[in-house]
CSV table of C-alpha atoms in Angstrom, one decimal:
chain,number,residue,atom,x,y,z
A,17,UNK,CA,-151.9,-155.9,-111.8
A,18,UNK,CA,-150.6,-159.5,-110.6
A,19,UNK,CA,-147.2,-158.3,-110.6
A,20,UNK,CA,-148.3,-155.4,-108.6
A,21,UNK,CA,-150.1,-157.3,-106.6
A,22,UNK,CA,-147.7,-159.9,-105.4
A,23,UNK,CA,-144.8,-157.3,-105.3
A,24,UNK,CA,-146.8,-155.2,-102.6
A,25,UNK,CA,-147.8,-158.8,-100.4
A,26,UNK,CA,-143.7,-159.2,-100.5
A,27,UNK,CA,-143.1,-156.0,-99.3
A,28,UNK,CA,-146.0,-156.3,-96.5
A,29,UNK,CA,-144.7,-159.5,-95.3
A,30,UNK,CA,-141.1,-158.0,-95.5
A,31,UNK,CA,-141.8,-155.4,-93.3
A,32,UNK,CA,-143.9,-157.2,-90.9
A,33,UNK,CA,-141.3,-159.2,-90.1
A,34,UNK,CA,-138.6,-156.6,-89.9
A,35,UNK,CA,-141.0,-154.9,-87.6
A,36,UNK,CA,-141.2,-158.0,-85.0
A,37,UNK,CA,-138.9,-160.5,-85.6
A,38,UNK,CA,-140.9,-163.3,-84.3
A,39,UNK,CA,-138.9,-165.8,-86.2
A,40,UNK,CA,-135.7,-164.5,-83.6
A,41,UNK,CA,-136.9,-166.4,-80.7
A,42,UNK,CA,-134.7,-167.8,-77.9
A,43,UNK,CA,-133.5,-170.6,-79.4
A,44,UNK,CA,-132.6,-169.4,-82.6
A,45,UNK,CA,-131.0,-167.0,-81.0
A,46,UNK,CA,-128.8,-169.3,-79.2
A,47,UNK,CA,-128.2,-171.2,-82.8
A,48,UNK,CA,-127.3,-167.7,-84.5
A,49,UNK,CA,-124.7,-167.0,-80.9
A,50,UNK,CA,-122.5,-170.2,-81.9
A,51,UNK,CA,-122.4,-169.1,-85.7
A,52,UNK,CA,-121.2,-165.5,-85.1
A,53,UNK,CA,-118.8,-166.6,-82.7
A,54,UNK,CA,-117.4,-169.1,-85.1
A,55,UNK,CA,-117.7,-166.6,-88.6
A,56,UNK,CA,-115.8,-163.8,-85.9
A,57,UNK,CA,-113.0,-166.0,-84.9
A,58,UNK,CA,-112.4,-166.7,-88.3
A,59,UNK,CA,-112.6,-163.3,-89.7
A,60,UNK,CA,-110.9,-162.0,-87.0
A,61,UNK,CA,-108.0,-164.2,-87.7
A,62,UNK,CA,-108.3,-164.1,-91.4
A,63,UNK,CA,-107.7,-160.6,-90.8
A,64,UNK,CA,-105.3,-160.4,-88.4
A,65,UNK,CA,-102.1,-163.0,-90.0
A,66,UNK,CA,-103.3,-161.5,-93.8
A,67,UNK,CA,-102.4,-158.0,-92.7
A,68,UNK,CA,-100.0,-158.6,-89.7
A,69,UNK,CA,-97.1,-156.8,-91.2
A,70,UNK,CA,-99.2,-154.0,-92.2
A,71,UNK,CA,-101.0,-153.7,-88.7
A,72,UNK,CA,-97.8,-153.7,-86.6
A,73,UNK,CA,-96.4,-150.8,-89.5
A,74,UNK,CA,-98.9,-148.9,-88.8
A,75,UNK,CA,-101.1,-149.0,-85.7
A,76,UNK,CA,-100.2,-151.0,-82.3
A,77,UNK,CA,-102.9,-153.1,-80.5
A,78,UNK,CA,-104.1,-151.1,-77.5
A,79,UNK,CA,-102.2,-148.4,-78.6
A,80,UNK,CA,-104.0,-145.6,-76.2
A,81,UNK,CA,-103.5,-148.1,-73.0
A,82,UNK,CA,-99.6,-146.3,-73.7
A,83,UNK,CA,-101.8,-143.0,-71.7
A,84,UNK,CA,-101.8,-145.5,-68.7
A,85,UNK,CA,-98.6,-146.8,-68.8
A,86,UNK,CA,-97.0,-144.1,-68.9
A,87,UNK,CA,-98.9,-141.8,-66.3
A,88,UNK,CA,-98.1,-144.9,-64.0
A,89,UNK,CA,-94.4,-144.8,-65.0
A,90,UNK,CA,-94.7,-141.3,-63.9
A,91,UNK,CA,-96.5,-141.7,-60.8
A,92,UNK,CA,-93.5,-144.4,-59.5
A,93,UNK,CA,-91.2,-142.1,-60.3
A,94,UNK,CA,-92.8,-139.2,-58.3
A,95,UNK,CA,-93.1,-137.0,-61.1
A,96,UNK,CA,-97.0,-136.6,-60.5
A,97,UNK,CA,-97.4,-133.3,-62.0
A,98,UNK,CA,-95.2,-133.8,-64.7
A,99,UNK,CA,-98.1,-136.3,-66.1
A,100,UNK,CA,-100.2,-132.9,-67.4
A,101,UNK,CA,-97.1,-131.6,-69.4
A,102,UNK,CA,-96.9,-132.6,-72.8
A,103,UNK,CA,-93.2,-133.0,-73.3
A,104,UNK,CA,-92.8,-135.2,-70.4
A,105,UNK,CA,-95.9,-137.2,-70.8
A,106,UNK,CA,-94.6,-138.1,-74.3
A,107,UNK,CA,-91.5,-138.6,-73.4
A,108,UNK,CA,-92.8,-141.5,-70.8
A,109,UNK,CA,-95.1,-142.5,-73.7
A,110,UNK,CA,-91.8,-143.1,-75.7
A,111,UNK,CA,-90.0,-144.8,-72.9
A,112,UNK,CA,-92.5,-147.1,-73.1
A,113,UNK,CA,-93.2,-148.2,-76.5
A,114,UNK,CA,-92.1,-146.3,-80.3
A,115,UNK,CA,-95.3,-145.0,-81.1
A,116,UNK,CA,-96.7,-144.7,-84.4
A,117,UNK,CA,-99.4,-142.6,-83.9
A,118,UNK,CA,-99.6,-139.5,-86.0
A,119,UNK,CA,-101.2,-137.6,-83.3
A,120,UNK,CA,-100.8,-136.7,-79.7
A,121,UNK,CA,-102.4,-138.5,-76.5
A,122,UNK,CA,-102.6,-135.7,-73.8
A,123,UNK,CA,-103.9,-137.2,-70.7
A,124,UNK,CA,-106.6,-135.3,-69.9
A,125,UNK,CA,-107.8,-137.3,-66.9
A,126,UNK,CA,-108.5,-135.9,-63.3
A,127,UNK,CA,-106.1,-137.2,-60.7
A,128,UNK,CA,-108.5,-139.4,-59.0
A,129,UNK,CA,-108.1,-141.8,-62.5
A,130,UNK,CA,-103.8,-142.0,-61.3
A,131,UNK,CA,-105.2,-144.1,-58.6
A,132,UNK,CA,-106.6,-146.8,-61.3
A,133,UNK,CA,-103.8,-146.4,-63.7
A,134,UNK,CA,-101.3,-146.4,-60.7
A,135,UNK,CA,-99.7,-150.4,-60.8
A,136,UNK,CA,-99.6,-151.0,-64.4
A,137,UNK,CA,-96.0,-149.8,-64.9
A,138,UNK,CA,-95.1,-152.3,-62.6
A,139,UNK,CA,-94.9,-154.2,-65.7
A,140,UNK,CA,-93.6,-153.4,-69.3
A,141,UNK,CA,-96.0,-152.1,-71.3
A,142,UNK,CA,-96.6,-155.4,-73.5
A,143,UNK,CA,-96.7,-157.6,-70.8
A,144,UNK,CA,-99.3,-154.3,-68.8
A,145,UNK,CA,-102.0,-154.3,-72.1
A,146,UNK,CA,-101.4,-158.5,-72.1
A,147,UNK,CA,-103.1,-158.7,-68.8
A,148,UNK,CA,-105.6,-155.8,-69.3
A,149,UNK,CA,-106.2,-157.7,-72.7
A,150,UNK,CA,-106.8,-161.1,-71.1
A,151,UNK,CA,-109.0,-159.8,-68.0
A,152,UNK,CA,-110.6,-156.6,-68.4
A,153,UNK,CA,-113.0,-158.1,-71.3
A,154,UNK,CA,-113.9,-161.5,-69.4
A,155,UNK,CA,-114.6,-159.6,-65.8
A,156,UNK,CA,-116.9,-156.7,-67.5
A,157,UNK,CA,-118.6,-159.0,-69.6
A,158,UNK,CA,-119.9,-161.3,-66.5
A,159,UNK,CA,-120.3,-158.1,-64.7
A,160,UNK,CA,-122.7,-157.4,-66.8
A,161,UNK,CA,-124.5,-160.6,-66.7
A,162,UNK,CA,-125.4,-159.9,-63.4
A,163,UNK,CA,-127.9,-157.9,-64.8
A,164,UNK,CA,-129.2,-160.1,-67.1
A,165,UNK,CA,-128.7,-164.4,-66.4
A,166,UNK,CA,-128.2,-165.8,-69.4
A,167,UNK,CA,-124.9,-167.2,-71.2
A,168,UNK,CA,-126.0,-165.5,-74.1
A,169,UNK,CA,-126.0,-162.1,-73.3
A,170,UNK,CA,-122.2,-162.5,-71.7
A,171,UNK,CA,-120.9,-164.1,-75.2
A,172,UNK,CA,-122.8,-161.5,-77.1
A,173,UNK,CA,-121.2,-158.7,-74.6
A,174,UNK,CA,-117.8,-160.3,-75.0
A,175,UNK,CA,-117.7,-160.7,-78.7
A,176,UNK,CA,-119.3,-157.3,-79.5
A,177,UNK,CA,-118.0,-154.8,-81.5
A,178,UNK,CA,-117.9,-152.6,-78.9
A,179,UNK,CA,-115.9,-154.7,-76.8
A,180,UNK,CA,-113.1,-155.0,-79.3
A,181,UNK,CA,-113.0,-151.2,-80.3
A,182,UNK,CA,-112.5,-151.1,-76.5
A,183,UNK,CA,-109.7,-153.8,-76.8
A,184,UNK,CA,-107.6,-152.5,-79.4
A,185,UNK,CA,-108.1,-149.2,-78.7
A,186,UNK,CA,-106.8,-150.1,-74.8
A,187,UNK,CA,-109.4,-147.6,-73.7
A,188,UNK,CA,-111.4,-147.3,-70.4
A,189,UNK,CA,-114.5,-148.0,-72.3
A,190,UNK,CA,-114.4,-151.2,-70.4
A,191,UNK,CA,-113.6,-150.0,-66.9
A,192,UNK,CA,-116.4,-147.4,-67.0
A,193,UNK,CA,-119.3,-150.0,-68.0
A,194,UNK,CA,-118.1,-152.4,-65.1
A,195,UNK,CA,-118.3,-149.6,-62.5
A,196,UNK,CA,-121.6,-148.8,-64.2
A,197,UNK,CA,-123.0,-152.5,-63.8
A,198,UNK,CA,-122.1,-153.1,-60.2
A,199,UNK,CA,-123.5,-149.9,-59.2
A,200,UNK,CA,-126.8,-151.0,-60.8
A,201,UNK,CA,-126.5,-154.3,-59.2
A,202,UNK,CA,-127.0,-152.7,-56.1
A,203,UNK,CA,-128.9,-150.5,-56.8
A,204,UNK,CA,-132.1,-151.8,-54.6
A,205,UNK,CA,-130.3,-154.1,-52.7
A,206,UNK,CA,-127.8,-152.1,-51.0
A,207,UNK,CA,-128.1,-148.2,-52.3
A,208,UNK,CA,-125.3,-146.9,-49.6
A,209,UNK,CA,-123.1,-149.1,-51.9
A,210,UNK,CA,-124.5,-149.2,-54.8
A,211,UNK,CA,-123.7,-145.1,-54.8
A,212,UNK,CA,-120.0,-145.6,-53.3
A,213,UNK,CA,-119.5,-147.4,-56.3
A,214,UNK,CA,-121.2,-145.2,-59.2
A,215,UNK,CA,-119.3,-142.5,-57.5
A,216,UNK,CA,-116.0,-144.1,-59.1
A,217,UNK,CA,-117.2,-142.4,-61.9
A,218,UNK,CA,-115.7,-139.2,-61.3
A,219,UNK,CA,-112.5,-140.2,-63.2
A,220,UNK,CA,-114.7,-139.8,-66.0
A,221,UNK,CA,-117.3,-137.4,-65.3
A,222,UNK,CA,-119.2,-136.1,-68.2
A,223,UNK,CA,-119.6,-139.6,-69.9
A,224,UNK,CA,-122.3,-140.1,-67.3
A,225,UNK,CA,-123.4,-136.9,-65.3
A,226,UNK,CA,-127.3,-137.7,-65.9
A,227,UNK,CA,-126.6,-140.3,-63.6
A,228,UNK,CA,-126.2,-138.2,-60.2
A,229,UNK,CA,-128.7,-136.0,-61.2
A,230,UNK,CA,-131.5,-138.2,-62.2
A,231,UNK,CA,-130.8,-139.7,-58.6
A,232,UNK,CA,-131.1,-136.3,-56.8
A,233,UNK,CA,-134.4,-135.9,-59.0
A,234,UNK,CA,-135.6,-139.2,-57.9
A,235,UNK,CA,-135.2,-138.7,-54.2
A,236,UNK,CA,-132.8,-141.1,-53.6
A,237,UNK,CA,-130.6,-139.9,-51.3
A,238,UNK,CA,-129.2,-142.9,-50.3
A,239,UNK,CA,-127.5,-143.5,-53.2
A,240,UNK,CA,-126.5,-140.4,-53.7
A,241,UNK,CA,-124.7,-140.0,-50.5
A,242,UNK,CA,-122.8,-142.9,-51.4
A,243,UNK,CA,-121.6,-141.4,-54.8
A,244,UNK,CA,-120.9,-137.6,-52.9
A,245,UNK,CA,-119.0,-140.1,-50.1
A,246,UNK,CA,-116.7,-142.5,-52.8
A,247,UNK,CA,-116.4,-139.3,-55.1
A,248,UNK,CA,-115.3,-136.9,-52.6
A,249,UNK,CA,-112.6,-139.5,-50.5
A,250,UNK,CA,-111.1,-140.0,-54.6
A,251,UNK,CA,-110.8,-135.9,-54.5
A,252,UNK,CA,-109.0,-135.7,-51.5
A,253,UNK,CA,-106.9,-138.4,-51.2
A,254,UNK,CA,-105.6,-137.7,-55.0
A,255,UNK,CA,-105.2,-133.9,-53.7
A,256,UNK,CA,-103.3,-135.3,-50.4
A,257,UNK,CA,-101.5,-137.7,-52.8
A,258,UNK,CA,-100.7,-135.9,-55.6
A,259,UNK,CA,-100.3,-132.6,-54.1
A,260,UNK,CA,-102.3,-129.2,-55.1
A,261,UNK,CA,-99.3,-128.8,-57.8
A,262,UNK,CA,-101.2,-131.8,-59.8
A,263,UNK,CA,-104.3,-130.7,-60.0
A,264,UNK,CA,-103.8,-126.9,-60.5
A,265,UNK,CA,-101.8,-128.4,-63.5
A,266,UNK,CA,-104.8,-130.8,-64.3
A,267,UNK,CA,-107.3,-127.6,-64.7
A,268,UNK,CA,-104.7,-125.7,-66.5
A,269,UNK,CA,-103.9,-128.5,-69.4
A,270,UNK,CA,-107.2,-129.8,-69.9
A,271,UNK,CA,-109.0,-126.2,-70.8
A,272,UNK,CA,-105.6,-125.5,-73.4
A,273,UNK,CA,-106.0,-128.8,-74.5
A,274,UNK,CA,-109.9,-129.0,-75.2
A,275,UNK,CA,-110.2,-125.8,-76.4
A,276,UNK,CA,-107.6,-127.1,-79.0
A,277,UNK,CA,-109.2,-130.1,-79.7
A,278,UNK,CA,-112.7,-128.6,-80.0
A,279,UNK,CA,-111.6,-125.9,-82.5
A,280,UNK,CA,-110.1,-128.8,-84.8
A,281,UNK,CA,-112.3,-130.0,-87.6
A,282,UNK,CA,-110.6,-132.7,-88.3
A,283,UNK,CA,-110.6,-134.1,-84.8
A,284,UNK,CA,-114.3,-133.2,-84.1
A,285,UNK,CA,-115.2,-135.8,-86.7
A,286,UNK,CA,-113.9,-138.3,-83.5
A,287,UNK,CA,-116.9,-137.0,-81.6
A,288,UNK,CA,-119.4,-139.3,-81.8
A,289,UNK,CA,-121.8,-136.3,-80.9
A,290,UNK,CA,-123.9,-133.5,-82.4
A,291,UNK,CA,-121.4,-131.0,-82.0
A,292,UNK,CA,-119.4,-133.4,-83.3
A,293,UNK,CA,-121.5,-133.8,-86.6
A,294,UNK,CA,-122.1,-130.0,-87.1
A,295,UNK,CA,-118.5,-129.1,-87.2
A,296,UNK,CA,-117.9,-131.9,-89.3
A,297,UNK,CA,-120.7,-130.5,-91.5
A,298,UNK,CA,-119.1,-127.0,-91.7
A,299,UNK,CA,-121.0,-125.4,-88.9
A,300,UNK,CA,-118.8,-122.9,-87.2
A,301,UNK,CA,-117.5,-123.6,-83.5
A,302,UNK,CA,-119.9,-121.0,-81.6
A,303,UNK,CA,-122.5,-122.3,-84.1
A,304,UNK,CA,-122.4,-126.2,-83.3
A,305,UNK,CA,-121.5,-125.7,-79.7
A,306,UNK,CA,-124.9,-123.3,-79.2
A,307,UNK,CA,-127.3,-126.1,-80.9
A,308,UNK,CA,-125.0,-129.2,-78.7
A,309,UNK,CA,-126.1,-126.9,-75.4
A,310,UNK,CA,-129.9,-125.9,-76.5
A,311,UNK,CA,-130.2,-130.1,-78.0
A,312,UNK,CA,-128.7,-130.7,-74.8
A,313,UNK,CA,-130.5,-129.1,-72.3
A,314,UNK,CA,-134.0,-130.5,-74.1
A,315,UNK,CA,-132.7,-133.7,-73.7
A,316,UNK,CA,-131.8,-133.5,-70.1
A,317,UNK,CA,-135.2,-132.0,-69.4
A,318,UNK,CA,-137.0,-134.6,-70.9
A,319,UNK,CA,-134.9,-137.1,-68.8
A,320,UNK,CA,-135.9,-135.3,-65.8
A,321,UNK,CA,-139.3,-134.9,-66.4
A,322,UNK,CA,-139.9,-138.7,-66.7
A,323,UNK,CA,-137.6,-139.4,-64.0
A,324,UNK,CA,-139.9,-137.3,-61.7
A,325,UNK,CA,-142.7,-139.1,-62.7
A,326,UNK,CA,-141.5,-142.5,-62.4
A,327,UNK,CA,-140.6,-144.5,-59.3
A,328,UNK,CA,-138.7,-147.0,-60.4
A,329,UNK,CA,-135.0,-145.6,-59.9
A,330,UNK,CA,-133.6,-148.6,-62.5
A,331,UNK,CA,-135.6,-147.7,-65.2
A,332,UNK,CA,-134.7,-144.0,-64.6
A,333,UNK,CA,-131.1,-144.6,-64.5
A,334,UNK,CA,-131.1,-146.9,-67.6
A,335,UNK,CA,-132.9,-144.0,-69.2
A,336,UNK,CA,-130.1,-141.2,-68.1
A,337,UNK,CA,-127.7,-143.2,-69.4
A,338,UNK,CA,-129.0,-143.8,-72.8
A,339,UNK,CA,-129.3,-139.9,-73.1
A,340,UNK,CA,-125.9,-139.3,-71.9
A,341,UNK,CA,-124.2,-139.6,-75.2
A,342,UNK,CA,-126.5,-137.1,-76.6
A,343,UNK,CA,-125.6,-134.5,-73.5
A,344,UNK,CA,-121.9,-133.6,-73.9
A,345,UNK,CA,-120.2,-132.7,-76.5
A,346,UNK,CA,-116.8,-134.2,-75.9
A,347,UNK,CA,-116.8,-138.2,-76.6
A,348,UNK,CA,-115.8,-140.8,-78.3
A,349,UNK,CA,-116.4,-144.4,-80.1
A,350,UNK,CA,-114.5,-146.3,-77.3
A,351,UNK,CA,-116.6,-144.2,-74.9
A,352,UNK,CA,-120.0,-146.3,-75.4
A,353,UNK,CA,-119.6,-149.8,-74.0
A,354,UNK,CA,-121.8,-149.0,-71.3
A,355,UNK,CA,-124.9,-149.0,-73.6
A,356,UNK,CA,-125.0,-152.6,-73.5
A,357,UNK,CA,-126.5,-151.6,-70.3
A,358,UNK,CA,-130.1,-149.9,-71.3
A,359,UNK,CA,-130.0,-153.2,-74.3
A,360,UNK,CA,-130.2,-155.3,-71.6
A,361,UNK,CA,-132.5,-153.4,-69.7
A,362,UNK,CA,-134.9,-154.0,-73.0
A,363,UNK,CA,-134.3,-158.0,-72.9
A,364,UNK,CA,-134.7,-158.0,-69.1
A,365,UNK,CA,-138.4,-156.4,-69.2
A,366,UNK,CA,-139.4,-158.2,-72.2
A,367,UNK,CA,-140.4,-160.8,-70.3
A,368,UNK,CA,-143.1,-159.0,-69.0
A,369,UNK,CA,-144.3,-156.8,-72.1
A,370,UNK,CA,-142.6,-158.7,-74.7
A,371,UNK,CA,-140.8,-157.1,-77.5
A,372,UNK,CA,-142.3,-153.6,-79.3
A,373,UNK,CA,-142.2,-153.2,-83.1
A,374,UNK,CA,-138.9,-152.5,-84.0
A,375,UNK,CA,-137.1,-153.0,-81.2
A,376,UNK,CA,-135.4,-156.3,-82.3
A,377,UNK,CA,-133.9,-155.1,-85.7
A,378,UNK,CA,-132.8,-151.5,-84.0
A,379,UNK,CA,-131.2,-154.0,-81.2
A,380,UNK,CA,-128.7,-155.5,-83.8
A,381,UNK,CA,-128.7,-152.5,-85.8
A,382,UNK,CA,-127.2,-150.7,-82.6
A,383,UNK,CA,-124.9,-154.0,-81.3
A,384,UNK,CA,-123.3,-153.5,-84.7
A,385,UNK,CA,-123.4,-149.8,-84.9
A,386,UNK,CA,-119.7,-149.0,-84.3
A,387,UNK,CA,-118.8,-151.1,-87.6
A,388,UNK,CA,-120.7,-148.5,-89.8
A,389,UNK,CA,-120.6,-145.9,-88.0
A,390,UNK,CA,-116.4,-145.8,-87.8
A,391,UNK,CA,-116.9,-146.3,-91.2
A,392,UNK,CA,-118.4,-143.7,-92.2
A,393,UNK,CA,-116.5,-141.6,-89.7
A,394,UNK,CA,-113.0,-142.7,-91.3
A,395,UNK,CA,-113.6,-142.9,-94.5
A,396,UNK,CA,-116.0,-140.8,-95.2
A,397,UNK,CA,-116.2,-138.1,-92.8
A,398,UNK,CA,-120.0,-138.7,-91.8
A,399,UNK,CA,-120.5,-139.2,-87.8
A,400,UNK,CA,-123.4,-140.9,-87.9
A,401,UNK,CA,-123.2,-142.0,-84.3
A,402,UNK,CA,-125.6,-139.3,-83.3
A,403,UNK,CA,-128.5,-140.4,-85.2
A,404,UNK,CA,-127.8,-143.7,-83.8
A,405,UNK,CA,-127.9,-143.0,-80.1
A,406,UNK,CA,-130.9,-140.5,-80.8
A,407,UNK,CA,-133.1,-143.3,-82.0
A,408,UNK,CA,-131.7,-145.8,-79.3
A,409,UNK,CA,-133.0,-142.9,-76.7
A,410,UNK,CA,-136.8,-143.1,-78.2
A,411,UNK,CA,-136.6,-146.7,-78.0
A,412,UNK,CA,-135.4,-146.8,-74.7
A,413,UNK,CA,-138.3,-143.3,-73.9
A,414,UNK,CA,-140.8,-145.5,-75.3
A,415,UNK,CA,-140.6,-149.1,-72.9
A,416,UNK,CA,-140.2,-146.3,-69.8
A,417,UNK,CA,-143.0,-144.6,-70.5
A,418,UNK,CA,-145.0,-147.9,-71.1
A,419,UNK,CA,-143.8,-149.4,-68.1
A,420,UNK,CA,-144.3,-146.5,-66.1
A,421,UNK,CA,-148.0,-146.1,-67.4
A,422,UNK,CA,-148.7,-150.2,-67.3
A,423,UNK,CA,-147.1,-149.7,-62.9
A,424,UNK,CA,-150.0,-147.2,-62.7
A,425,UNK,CA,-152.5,-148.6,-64.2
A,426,UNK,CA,-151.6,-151.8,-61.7
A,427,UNK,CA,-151.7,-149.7,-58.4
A,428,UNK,CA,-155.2,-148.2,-59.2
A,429,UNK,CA,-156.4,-152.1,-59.9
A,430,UNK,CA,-155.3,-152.7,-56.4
A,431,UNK,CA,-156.5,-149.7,-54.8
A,432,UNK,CA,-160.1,-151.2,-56.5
C-alpha cells in the first residue's frame, strides 16, 4: 500500500509539473539558452569534422539552393523558359556544382520567384550559398524579433532546428518566414504595406493561402489591397519580363511534375501532411487525396469561423497560419520555419493570461519537432509531422478563443 501510495504522489507531482512548467521561468530560461547554445556548437561540430569525408561523399551543404543558382544562371543567359525544362535545368544544375543527389530538383516555382533568385549567379555557387549561409539566418531571425523583444527568442530562432534544416537544405524556408514577419509587423501600423508585403508570398502560394482569405473574412481590405497590388505588379512584370513563353511553360511542367510526384509513394513520405501520411500508410492516391480535401476544408472552416468572430486581425492571422500546414497537401520539412511565428504569438500574450496547461512542454516538444519527426520520416517511414501541427493548431484554437472571449467580456465591463 505504501509503495502504492508513494508511486501514485510521484506520478501526480510528475505530471503537474509537466502540465505547467512553473519551474521554467524567465530566468532559467535564459540559463538553459547559454547551455543549448554551448551543447549545439559542440555537437554540431563534433559532428561535422567526425563525419566530414562522409558528408561531402554523400550530400552537399545547401544542396537544393543549386535550384537557385541555376534558374539565375539561366535567367543571365536569357534562356528564361528553358528553366521549366528538365534537361536544361539540370544541365545548369551541373554547370554549377557535381551533384550527388539521387533524385531530381524540378523547379517548380512561378516566375515571380526568378525575380528573388535573379543575382545569385552573379557569383559561383559556393561563394552564392556562403553568403545566403552567413545572412539569410541572422536577418530572419531579428526579423522576427520584432515581434517579440527579447534576445532570447532571436538566439532560440537562430539556433533552432528548423533554422538549420533550412540551412543545409538551402531552402526558402527562410525567405518565406521573413516576408511573413514584416508583413505582421505592420500589420496595424501601416496595413497598405503591411499587405504589399505579405503579397510577396505569391512565389509560394499554397504554403500560406489561409492568409488572404482570413483577411478578406476579417474585412480588412486594406491589407488586402496591398497583397492584390504587390501580388499582381510580381505577375506582370515576370509575364513582361519573362515573356508568355515562361509561364505557359511554368503551368505545363508543374501539373506533369506534381502529378508525378503525388502518385510516388516513396516521395509522399516527404510530405509532411495528411495526404502525405495516408499514402505512406498504403491508402490509395484518390483515397488520401479525398480525406486531405474533406480534413481540409473542416479545417479552413473552422479558421473562418473564428476569424469572423474575432476582431483582432493578428490573432486571426497567427491562427491561419498555424492551420496552413494542415490545408494543402504538397509540403515539406524545410517548408515550416514560419511557425516560429504563432510560438511567438503564445510567449507574446502570456503576459497577459500567462501560460495554459500544457503549453510549455508542447512549446519545446514542437521547437524540437523536426529532429523526430525526420526521423521517423527517414528511417522509418512514419510522417509524424501531421500529428504535430494538428495539436500545435488546438493549442494555438485554444489561447484565440480565450482571448477572444476574455476581449468580450472586457467591452461589456465598460459598456457597464
Amino acid at each position: 500500500m505504501f509503495t502504492k501510495s508513494l508511486l501514485k504522489k510521484i506520478i501526480n507531482y510528475v505530471y503537474f509539473e509537466l502540465r505547467f512548467m512553473n519551474f521554467l521561468n524567465k530566468d532559467r530560461c535564459d540559463a538553459y539558452l547559454r547551455i543549448y547554445v554551448f551543447v549545439f556548437f559542440a555537437i554540431f561540430s563534433i559532428a561535422y569534422f567526425m563525419g566530414r569525408k562522409n558528408l561531402q561523399a554523400d550530400f552537399k551543404i545547401g544542396g537544393d539552393f543549386i535550384l537557385f543558382w541555376a534558374a539565375s544562371s539561366q535567367i543571365l543567359h536569357g534562356h528564361f523558359s528553358d528553366i521549366y525544362n528538365t534537361a536544361a535545368h539540370e544541365a545548369a544544375m551541373q554547370h554549377g556544382q557535381f551533384l550527388d543527389h539521387s533524385y531530381k530538383l524540378p523547379f517548380l516555382y512561378p516566375p515571380p520567384m526568378l525575380f528573388f533568385t535573379w543575382p545569385i549567379a552573379f557569383f559561383t555557387y559556393s561563394f552564392s550559398y556562403t553568403l545566403w549561409a552567413l545572412s539569410a539566418p541572422i536577418i530572419t531571425a531579428k526579423t522576427l524579433n520584432l515581434l517579440c523583444k527579447n534576445w532570447s527568442i532571436t538566439a532560440f530562432a537562430f539556433f533552432s532546428p528548423q533554422f538549420i534544416v533550412s540551412l543545409l537544405t538551402g531552402q526558402n524556408g527562410l525567405l518565406i518566414a521573413l516576408i511573413l514577419a514584416i508583413g505582421l509587423f505592420y500589420l496595424t501600423k501601416k496595413p497598405f504595406l503591411s499587405g504589399l508585403i505579405l503579397g510577396l508570398l505569391v512565389i509560394k502560394p499554397h504554403v500560406v493561402f489561409l492568409v488572404p482569405l482570413c483577411l478578406i473574412f476579417s474585412r480588412k481590405w486594406r491589407i488586402v489591397a496591398g497583397i492584390v497590388t504587390s501580388a499582381s505588379f510580381l505577375i506582370i512584370a515576370s509575364y513582361c519580363v519573362f515573356g508568355f513563353e515562361t509561364w505557359k511553360r511554368f503551368f505545363e511542367y508543374s501539373h506533369v511534375m506534381q502529378n508525378s510526384i503525388l502518385h510516388n509513394v516513396y516521395l509522399c513520405q516527404l510530405f509532411i501532411t495528411i495526404f502525405g501520411f495516408l499514402s505512406v500508410h498504403g491508402l490509395s492516391f484518390i483515397m488520401a487525396f479525398w480525406i486531405q480535401i474533406i480534413f481540409s476544408l473542416l479545417i479552413i472552416a473552422c479558421v473562418l469561423y473564428n476569424t469572423f468572430k474575432s476582431k483582432n486581425i493578428y490573432n486571426n492571422i497567427v491562427l491561419s497560419l498555424s492551420a496552413s500546414p494542415l490545408c494543402t497537401p504538397y509540403l515539406l520539412y524545410y517548408d515550416l520555419t514560419y511557425m516560429l511565428i504563432p510560438a511567438i504569438w503564445i510567449i507574446n500574450t502570456t503576459s497577459r493570461t500567462g501560460f495554459f496547461s500544457w503549453e510549455k512542454p508542447f512549446l519545446i516538444i514542437l521547437y524540437f519537432s523536426p529532429l523526430y519527426t525526420l526521423t521517423l520520416t527517414w528511417h522509418y517511414h512514419f510522417p509524424a509531422e501531421p500529428i504535430v501541427a494538428t495539436l500545435f493548431f488546438c493549442l494555438i484554437l485554444r489561447r484565440h478563443r480565450y482571448l477572444k472571449k476574455t476581449r468580450e467580456m472586457h467591452s461589456k465591463n465598460n459598456d457597464i
